[in-house]
Coordinates of C-alpha atoms and ligand atoms in Angstrom, one line a residue:
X98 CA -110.3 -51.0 109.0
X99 CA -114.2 -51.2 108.4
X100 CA -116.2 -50.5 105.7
X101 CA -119.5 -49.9 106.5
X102 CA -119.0 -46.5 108.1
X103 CA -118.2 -44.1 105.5
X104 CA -121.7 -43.3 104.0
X105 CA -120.7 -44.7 100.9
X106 CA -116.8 -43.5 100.6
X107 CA -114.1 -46.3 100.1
X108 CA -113.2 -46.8 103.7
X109 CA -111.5 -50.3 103.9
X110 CA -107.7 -49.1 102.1
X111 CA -105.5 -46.0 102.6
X112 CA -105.1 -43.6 99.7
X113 CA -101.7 -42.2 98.1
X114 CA -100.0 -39.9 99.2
X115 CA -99.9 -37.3 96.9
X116 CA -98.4 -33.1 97.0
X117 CA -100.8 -30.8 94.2
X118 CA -99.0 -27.5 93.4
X119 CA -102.6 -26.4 93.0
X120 CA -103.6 -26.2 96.4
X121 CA -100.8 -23.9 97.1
X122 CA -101.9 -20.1 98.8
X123 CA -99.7 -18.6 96.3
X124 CA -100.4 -19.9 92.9
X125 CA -104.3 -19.8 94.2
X126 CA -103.7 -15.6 95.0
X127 CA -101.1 -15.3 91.7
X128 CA -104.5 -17.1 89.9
X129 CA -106.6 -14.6 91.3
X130 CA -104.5 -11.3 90.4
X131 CA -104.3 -12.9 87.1
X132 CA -108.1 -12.4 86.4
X133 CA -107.7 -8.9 88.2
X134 CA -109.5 -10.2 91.3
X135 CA -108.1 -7.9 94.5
X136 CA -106.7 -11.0 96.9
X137 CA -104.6 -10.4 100.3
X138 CA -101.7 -11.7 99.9
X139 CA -101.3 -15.0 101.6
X140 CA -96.9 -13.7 100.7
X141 CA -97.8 -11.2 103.1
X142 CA -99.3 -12.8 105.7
X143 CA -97.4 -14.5 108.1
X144 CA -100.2 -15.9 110.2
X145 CA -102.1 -17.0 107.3
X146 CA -104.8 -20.1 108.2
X147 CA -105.0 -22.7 105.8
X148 CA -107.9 -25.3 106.0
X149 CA -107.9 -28.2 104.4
X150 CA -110.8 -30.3 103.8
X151 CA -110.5 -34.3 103.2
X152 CA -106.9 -33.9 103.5
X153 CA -106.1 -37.5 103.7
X154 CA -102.5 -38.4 104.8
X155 CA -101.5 -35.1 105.3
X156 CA -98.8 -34.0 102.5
X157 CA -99.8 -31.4 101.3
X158 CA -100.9 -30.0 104.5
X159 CA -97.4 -30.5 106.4
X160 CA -95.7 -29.3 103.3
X161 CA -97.3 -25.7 104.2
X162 CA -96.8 -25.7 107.7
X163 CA -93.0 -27.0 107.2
X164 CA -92.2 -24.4 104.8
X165 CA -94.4 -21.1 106.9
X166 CA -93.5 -22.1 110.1
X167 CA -95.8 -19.0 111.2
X168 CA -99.2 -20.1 109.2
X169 CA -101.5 -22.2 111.5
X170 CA -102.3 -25.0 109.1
X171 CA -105.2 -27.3 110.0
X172 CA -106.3 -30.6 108.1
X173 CA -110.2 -32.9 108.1
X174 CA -110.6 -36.0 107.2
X175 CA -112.8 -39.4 108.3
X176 CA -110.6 -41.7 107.9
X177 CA -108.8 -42.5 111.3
X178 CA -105.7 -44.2 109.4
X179 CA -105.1 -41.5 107.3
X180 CA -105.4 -38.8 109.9
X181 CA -103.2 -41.2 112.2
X182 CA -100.5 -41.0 109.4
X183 CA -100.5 -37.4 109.0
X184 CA -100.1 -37.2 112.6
X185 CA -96.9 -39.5 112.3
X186 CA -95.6 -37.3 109.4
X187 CA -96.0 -33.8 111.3
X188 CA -94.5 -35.5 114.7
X189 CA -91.4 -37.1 112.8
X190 CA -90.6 -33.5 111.0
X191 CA -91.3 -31.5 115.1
X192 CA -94.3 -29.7 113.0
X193 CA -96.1 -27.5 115.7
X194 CA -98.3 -25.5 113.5
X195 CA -100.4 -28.1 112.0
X196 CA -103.6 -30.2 113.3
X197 CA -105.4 -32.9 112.2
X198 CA -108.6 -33.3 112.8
X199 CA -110.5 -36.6 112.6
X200 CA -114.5 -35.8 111.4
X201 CA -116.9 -36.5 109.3
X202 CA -117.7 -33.3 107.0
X203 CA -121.2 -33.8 106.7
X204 CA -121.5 -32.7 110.6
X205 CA -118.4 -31.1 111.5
X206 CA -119.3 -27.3 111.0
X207 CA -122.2 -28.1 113.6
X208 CA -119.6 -29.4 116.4
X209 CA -117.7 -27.4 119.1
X210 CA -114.5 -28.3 117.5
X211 CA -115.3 -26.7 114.5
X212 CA -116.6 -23.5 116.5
X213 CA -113.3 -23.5 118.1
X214 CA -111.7 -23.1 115.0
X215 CA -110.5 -19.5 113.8
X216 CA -111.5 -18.2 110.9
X217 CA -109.7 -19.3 108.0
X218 CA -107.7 -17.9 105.2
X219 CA -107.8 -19.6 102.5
X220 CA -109.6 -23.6 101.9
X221 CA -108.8 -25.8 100.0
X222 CA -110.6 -29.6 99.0
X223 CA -108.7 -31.7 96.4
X224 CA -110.0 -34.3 95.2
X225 CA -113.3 -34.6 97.5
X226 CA -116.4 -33.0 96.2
X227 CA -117.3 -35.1 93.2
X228 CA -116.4 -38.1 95.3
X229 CA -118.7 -37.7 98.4
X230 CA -122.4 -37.6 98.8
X231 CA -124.7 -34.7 98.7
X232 CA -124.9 -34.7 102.6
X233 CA -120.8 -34.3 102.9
X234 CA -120.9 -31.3 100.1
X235 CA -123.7 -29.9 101.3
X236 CA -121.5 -30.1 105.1
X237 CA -118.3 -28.6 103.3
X238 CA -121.1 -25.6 102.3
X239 CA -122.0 -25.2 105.9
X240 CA -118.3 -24.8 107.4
X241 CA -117.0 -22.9 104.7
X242 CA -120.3 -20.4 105.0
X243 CA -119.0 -20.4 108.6
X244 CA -115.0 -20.3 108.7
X245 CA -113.6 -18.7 105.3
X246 CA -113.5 -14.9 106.6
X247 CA -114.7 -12.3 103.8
X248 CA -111.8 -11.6 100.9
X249 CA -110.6 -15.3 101.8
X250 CA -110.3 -17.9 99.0
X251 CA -111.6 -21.7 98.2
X252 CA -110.0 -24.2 96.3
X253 CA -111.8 -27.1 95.1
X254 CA -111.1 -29.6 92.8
X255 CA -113.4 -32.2 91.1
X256 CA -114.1 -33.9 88.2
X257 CA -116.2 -32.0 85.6
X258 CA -118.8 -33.1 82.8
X259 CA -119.3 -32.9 80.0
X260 CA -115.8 -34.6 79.7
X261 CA -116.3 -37.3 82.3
X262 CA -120.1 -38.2 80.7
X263 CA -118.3 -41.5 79.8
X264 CA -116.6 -42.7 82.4
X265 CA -120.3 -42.5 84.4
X266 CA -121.1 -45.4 82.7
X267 CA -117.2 -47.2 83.3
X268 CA -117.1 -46.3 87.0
X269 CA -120.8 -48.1 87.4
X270 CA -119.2 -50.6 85.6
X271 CA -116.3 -51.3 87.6
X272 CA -118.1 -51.1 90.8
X273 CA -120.8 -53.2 90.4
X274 CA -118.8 -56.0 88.7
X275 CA -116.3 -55.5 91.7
X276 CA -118.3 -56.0 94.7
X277 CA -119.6 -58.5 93.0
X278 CA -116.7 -60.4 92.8
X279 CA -114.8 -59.4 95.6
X280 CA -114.5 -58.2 99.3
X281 CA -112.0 -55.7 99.8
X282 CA -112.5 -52.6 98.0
X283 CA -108.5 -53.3 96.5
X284 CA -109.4 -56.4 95.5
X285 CA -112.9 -55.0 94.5
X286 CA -111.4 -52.5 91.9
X287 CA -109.0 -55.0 90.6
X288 CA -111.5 -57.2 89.4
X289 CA -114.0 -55.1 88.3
X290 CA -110.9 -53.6 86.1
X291 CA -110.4 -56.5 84.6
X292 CA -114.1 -56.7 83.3
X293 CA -114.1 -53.0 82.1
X294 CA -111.2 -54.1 80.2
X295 CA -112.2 -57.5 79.2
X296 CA -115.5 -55.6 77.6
X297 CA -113.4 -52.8 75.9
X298 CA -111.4 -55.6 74.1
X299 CA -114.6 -57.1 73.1
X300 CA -115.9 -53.8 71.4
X301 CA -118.3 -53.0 74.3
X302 CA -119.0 -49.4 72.5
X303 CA -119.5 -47.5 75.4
X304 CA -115.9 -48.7 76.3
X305 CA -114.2 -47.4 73.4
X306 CA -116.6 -44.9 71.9
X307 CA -115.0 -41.4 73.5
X308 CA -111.9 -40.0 73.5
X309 CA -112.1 -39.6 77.6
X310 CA -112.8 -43.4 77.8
X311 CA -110.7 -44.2 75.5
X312 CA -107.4 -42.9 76.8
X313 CA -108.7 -44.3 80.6
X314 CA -108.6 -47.8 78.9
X315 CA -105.3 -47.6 78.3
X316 CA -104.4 -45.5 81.9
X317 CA -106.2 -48.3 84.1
X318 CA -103.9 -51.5 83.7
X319 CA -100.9 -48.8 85.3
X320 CA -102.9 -47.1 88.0
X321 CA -102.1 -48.3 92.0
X322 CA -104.6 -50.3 93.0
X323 CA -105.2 -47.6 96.1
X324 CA -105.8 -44.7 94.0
X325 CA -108.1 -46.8 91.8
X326 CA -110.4 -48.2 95.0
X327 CA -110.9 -44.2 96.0
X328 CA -110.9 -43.2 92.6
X329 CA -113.7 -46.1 91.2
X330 CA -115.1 -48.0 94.8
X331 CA -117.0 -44.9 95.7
X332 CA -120.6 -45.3 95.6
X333 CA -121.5 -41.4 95.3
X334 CA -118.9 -40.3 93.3
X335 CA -120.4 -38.2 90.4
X336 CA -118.9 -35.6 88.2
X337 CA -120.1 -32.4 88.0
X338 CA -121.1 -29.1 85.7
X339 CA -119.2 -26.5 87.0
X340 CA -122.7 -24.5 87.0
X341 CA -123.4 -26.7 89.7
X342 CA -120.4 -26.6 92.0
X343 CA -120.7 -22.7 91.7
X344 CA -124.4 -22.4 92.7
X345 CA -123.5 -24.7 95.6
X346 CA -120.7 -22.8 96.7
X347 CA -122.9 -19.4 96.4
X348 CA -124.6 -20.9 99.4
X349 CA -121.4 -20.0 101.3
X350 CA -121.2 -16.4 99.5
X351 CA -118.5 -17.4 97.1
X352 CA -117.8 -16.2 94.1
X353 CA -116.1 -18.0 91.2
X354 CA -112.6 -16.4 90.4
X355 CA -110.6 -18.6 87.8
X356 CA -108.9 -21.7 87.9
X357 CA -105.7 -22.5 90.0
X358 CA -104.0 -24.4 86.5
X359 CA -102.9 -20.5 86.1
X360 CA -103.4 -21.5 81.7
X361 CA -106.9 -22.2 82.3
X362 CA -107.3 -18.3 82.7
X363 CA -106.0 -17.6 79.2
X364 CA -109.1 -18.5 76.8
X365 CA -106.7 -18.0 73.9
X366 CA -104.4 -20.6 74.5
X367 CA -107.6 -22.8 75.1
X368 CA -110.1 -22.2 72.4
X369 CA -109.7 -22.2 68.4
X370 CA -111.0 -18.6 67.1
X371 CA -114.2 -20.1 65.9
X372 CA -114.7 -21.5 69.5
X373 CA -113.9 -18.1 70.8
X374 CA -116.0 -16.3 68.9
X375 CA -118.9 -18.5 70.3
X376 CA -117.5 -18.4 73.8
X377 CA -117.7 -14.5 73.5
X378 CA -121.1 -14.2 72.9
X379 CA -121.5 -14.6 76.1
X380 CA -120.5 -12.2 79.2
X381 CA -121.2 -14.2 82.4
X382 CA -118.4 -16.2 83.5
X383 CA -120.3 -19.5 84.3
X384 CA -121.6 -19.3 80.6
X385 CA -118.1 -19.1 79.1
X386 CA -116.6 -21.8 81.7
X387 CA -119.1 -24.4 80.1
X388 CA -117.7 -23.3 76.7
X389 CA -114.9 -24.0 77.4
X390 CA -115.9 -27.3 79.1
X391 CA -117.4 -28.2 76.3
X392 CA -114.8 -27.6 73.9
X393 CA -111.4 -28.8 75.7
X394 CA -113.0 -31.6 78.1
X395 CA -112.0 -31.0 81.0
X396 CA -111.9 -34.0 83.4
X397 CA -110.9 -32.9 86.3
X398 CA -111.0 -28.9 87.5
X399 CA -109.3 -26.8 90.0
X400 CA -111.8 -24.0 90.5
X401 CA -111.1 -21.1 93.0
X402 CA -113.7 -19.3 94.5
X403 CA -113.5 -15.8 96.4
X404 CA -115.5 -14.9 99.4
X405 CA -116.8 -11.3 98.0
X406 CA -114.6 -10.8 94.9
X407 CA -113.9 -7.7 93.9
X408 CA -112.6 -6.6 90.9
X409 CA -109.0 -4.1 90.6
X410 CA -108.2 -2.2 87.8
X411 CA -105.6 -2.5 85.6
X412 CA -103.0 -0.3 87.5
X413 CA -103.8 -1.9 90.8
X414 CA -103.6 -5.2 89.7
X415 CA -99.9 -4.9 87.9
X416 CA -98.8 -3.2 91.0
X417 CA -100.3 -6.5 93.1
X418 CA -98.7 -8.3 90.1
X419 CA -95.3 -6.8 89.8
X420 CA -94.3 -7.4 93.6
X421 CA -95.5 -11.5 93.2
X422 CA -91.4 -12.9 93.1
X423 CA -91.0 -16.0 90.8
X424 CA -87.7 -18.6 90.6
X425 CA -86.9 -20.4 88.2
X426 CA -87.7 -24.4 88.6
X427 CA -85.6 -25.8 85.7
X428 CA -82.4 -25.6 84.5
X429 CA -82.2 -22.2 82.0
X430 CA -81.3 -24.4 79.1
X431 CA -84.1 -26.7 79.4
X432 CA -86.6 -23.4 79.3
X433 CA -89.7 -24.6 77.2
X434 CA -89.7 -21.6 74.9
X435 CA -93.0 -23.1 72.9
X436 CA -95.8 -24.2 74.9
X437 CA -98.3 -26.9 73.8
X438 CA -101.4 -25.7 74.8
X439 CA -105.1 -27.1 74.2
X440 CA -105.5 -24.8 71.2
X441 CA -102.2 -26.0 70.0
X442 CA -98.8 -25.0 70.4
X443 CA -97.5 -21.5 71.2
X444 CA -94.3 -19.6 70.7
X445 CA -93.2 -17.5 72.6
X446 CA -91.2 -14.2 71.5
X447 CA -87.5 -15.3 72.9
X448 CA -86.6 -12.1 72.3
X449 CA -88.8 -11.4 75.1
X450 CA -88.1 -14.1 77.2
X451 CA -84.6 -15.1 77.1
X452 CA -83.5 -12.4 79.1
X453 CA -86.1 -13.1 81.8
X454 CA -84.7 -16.4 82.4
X455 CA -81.0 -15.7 82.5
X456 CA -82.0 -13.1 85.2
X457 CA -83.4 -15.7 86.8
X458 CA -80.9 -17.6 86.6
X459 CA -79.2 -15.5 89.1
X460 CA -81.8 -16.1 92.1
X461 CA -85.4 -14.9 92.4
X462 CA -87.1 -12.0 90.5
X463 CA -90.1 -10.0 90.8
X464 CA -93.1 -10.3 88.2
X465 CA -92.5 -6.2 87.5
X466 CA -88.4 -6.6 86.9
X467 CA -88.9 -9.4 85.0
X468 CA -91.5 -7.7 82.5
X469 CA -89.1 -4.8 82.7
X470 CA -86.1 -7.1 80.7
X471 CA -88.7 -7.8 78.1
X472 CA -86.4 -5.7 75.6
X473 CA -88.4 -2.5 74.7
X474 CA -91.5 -4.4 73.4
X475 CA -94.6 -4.3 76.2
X476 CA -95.3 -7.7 78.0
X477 CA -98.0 -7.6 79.8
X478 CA -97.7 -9.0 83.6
X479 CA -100.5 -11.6 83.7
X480 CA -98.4 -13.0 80.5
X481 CA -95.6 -13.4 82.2
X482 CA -96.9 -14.8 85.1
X483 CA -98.6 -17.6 83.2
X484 CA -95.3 -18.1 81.1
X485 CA -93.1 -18.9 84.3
X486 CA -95.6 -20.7 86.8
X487 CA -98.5 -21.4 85.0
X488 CA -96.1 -23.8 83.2
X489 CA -94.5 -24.6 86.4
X490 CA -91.1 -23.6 84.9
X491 CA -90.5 -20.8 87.6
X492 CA -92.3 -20.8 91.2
X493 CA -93.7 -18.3 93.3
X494 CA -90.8 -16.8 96.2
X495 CA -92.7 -15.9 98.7
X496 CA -89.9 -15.3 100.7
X497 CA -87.0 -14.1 97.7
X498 CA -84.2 -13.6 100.4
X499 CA -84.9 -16.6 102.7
X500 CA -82.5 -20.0 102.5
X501 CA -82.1 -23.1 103.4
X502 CA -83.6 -24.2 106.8
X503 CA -82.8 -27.1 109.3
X504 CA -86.7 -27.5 109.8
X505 CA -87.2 -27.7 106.2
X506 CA -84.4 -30.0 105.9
X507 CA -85.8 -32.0 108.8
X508 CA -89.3 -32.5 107.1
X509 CA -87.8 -33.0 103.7
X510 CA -85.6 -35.7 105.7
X511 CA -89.3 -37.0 107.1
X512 CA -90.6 -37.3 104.0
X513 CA -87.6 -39.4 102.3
X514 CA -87.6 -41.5 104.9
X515 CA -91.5 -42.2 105.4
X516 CA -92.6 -42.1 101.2
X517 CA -89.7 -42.6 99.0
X518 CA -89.3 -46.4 98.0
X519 CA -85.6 -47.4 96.5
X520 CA -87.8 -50.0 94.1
X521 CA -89.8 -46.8 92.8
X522 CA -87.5 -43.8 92.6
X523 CA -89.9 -42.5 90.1
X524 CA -92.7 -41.8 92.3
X525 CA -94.0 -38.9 92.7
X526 CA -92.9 -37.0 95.3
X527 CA -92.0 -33.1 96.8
X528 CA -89.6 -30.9 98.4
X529 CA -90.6 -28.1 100.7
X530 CA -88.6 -24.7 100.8
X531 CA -89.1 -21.8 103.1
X532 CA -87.9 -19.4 100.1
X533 CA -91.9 -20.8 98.4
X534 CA -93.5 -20.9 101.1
X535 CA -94.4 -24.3 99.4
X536 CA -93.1 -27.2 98.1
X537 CA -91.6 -28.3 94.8
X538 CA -92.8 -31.2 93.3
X539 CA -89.9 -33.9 92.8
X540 CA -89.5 -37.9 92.1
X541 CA -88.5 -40.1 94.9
X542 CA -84.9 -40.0 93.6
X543 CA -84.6 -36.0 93.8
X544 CA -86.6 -36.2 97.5
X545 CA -83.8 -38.8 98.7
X546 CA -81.1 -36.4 97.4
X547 CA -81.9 -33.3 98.8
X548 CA -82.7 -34.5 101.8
X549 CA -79.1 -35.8 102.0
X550 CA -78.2 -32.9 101.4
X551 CA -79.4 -31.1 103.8
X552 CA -78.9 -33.7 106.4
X553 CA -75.1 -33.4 106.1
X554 CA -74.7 -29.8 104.4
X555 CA -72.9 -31.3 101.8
X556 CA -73.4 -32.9 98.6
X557 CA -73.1 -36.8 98.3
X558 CA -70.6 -38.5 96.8
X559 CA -73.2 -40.9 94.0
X560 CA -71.1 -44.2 94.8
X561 CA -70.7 -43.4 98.5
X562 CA -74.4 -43.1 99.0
X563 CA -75.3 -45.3 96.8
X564 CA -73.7 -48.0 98.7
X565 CA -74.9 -47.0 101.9
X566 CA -78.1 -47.0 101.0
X567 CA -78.2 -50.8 99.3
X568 CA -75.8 -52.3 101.8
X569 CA -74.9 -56.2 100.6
X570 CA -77.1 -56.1 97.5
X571 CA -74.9 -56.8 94.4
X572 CA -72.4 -54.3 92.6
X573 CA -74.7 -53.9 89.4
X574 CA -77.6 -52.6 91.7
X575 CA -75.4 -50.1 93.7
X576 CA -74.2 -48.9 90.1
X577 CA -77.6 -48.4 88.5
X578 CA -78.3 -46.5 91.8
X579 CA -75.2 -44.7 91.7
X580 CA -76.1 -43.6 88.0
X581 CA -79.6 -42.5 88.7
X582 CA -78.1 -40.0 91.6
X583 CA -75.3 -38.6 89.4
X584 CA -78.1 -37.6 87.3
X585 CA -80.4 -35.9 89.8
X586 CA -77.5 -34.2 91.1
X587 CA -76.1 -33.5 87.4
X588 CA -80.0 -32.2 86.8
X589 CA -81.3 -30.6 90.1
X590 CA -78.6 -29.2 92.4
X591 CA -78.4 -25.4 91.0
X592 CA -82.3 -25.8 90.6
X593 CA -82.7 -26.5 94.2
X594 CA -80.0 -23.7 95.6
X595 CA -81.9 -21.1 93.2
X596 CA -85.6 -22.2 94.6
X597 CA -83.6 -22.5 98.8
X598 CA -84.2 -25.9 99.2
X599 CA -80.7 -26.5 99.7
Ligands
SAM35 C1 -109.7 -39.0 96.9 S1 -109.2 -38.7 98.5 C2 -108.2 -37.1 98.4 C3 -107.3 -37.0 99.5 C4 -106.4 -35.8 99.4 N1 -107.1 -34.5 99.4 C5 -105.5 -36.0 98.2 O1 -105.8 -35.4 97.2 O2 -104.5 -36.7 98.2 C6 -110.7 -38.1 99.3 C7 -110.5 -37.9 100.8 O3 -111.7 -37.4 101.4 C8 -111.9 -38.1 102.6 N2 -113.4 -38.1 102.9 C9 -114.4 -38.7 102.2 N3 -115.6 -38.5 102.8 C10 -115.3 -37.8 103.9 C11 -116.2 -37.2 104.9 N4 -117.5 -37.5 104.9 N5 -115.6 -36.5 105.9 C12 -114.3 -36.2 105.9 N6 -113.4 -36.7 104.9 C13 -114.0 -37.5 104.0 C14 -111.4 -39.4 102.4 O4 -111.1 -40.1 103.6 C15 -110.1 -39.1 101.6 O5 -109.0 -38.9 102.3

């Protein structure tokens, strides 16, 4: 791989592979009815087209198109490897409704390729913004001003000031002592971590003066080396004010809706009264998003943006509300009933509650039943949407009545196969399900389960498949292995049946 072509971007290493909930359709529209912003439906839309912009290897992109096998998903990114792997993911699982493009997004909405495009849906770009040039954004601009049809909605993700004002100073740092050290932008970012952290435990103050800064000294030493290199290598990367990213993406007509983190919508559970009282001397939105910036920090944002918002009142948005389906992604038991928030910890009336979740506990239920069992005192519907999936406890059905799939199990099989390591069972991983329309986030060792699972239609036996899996390695490692998947079965196998994974 070379480096010298990617204006500036880390070009010389492959990224992570990573799934974001965020970039999901439905928590973007569930976000958007939320603030009481009128959205069509991407549940009702079975030939919904989802762009992706810098999608690198392609998770998150095949997780969609596995799990709505009629949504034409299509992915962008420079970087031939990655695009190559997403290829090799979407082959392996028979995917026929995604593409992957290979272009540079500083040119790409010029090009016939992009004119052949349809219009799309919904876009998304995690992770890319604050890490490219001005002529890449400026690009991204250009194709979404010419692709996202009106009412459609834009997901982007970046890292915000004031919050990140620090690391500015740690990220020049770790470059420029890097490349001077090094060749390879791996072996750049490794050595120009160990000066950042050399200088932090000699007192360098800007090392250990913030909060932000602070907490990344003690992140770095633990972060893979690939996520560092894109994260740190990049010579454009620069935060942003969220001002900023809006007035950018008003060049394209959009206009900012909320934040796809579904708690970022709910000011009280992020500002102290005093701040709020400050926060609501203002009425313009952008005003009260740097507020807020100022007061939680931030680092990195998921902002959604609408292409001509408009706004529904209160009736029409509980009625868009009330039909949104959620199931539950824990085990009832484990229900978080107080929430640690930025502005501290809430409680939540179980009164209220409980009986959501043990109807939930019985399959899928929508928004409006689920206020209904609230026990004679009112619950408003945005509440209860941010309750279940803005703390990820229950997801969005999109499909309440739909089951387990062979193609599903097919990718799910891919993606064991392809990402989960037996040395790191821990790693982050997902599962998709044609009941979301989405996947569920997991760990390695929950991905290698399910897609066992589904492979034979019936559940492992721990020791069995333990064994099989660690053939002639020594009878304490097949036990520790066993253990760990009596546990995710123990844990996860009535949450999967209740979200259709299996
Ligand atoms: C930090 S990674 C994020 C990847 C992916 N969205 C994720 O979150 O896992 C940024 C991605 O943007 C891509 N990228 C950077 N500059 C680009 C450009 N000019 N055109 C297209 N893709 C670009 C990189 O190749 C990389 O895959």
């Amino acid at each position: 791989m070379s480096g010298s072509w990617g204006g500036g971007y880390v070009t010389d290493i492959e990224y992570t592979r990573g799934y974001f909930i965020s970039q999901s359709p439905h928590i973007l529209a569930l976000s958007c009815l939320i603030g009481g912003i009128a959205v069509d439906a991407p549940w009702d839309n079975p030939a919904l087209h989802y762009l992706e912009l810098g999608c690198g290897r392609g998770l998150n992109a095949c997780v969609l198109a596995a799990a709505n096998p009629g949504w034409r998903v299509t992915g962008i990114d420079f970087m031939p490897a990655a695009v190559a792997d997403a290829r090799r993911l979407a082959a392996e699982a028979g995917l026929d409704n995604v593409t992957f493009i290979e272009a540079d997004l500083s040119d790409f909405a010029e090009t016939a390729q992009a004119a052949a495009l349809p219009e799309a849906d919904i876009v998304s770009a995690h992770g890319v913004w604050s890490w490219v040039g001005d002529a890449v954004r400026a690009g991204m601009v250009r194709l979404v001003a010419a692709k996202l049809r009106a009412g459609g909605i834009m997901h982007v993700s970046y890292n915000a000031l004031p919050a990140q004002q620090g690391v500015l100073a740690t990220q020049r740092l770790m470059r420029e002592a890097g490349r001077r050290l090094a060749e390879r932008s791996d072996r750049q970012v490794v050595a120009g971590r160990e000066v950042v952290l050399a200088l932090a435990a000699a007192g360098g103050t800007h090392l250990t003066g913030t909060a932000v800064v602070r907490d990344l000294m003690e992140e770095l030493a633990d972060m893979p080396v690939a996520y560092l290199a894109h994260e740190y290598m990049n010579a454009a990367w620069r935060p942003c004010f969220h001002g900023d990213v809006a007035a950018d993406l008003a060049g394209a007509r959009l206009d900012f809706a909320g934040s796809a983190r579904l708690i970022e919508n709910f000011v009280d559970l992020l500002l102290t009264p005093e701040q709020r009282a400050i926060h609501d001397r203002f009425d313009d939105m952008l005003m009260r998003e740097l507020v807020i910036d100022t007061c939680i920090n931030r680092t990195l944002r998921h902002d959604i943006y609408v292409r001509g918002a408009t706004r529904l009142s209160v009736a029409a948005r509980d009625a868009a509300l009330g039909r949104v389906h959620l199931a539950l992604a824990t085990a009832p038991e484990n229900f978080r009933y107080v929430l640690k928030m930025p502005a501290g910890e809430a409680a939540l009336n179980e009164s209220q509650y409980r009986p959501m979740v043990a109807a939930l506990a019985y399959g899928p239920c929508s928004i409006a039943a689920l206020a209904a069992l609230s026990g004679g005192t009112a619950v408003n519907l945005p509440e209860v949407a941010m309750v279940m999936a803005g703390t990820y406890q229950a997801l969005v059905a999109s499909r309440p009545e739909a089951g387990a799939d062979a193609r599903v199990h097919r990718f799910n099989q891919a993606v064991a196969r392809r990402d989960v390591r037996l040395e790191n069972l821990n790693g982050t991983s997902v599962l998709a399900s044609l009941r979301l329309g989405a996947g569920c986030p997991s760990r390695g060792a929950e991905t290698l389960v399910a897609a066992q699972i589904g492979a034979n239609g019936a559940v492992p036996d721990p020791v069995a498949f333990a064994a099989a899996l660690l053939p002639g390695e020594p009878d304490a490692a097949r036990d520790d292995l066993a253990a760990t998947l009596k546990t995710v079965l123990h844990d996860r196998l009535a949450v999967w049946q209740r979200l259709g994974i299996v």
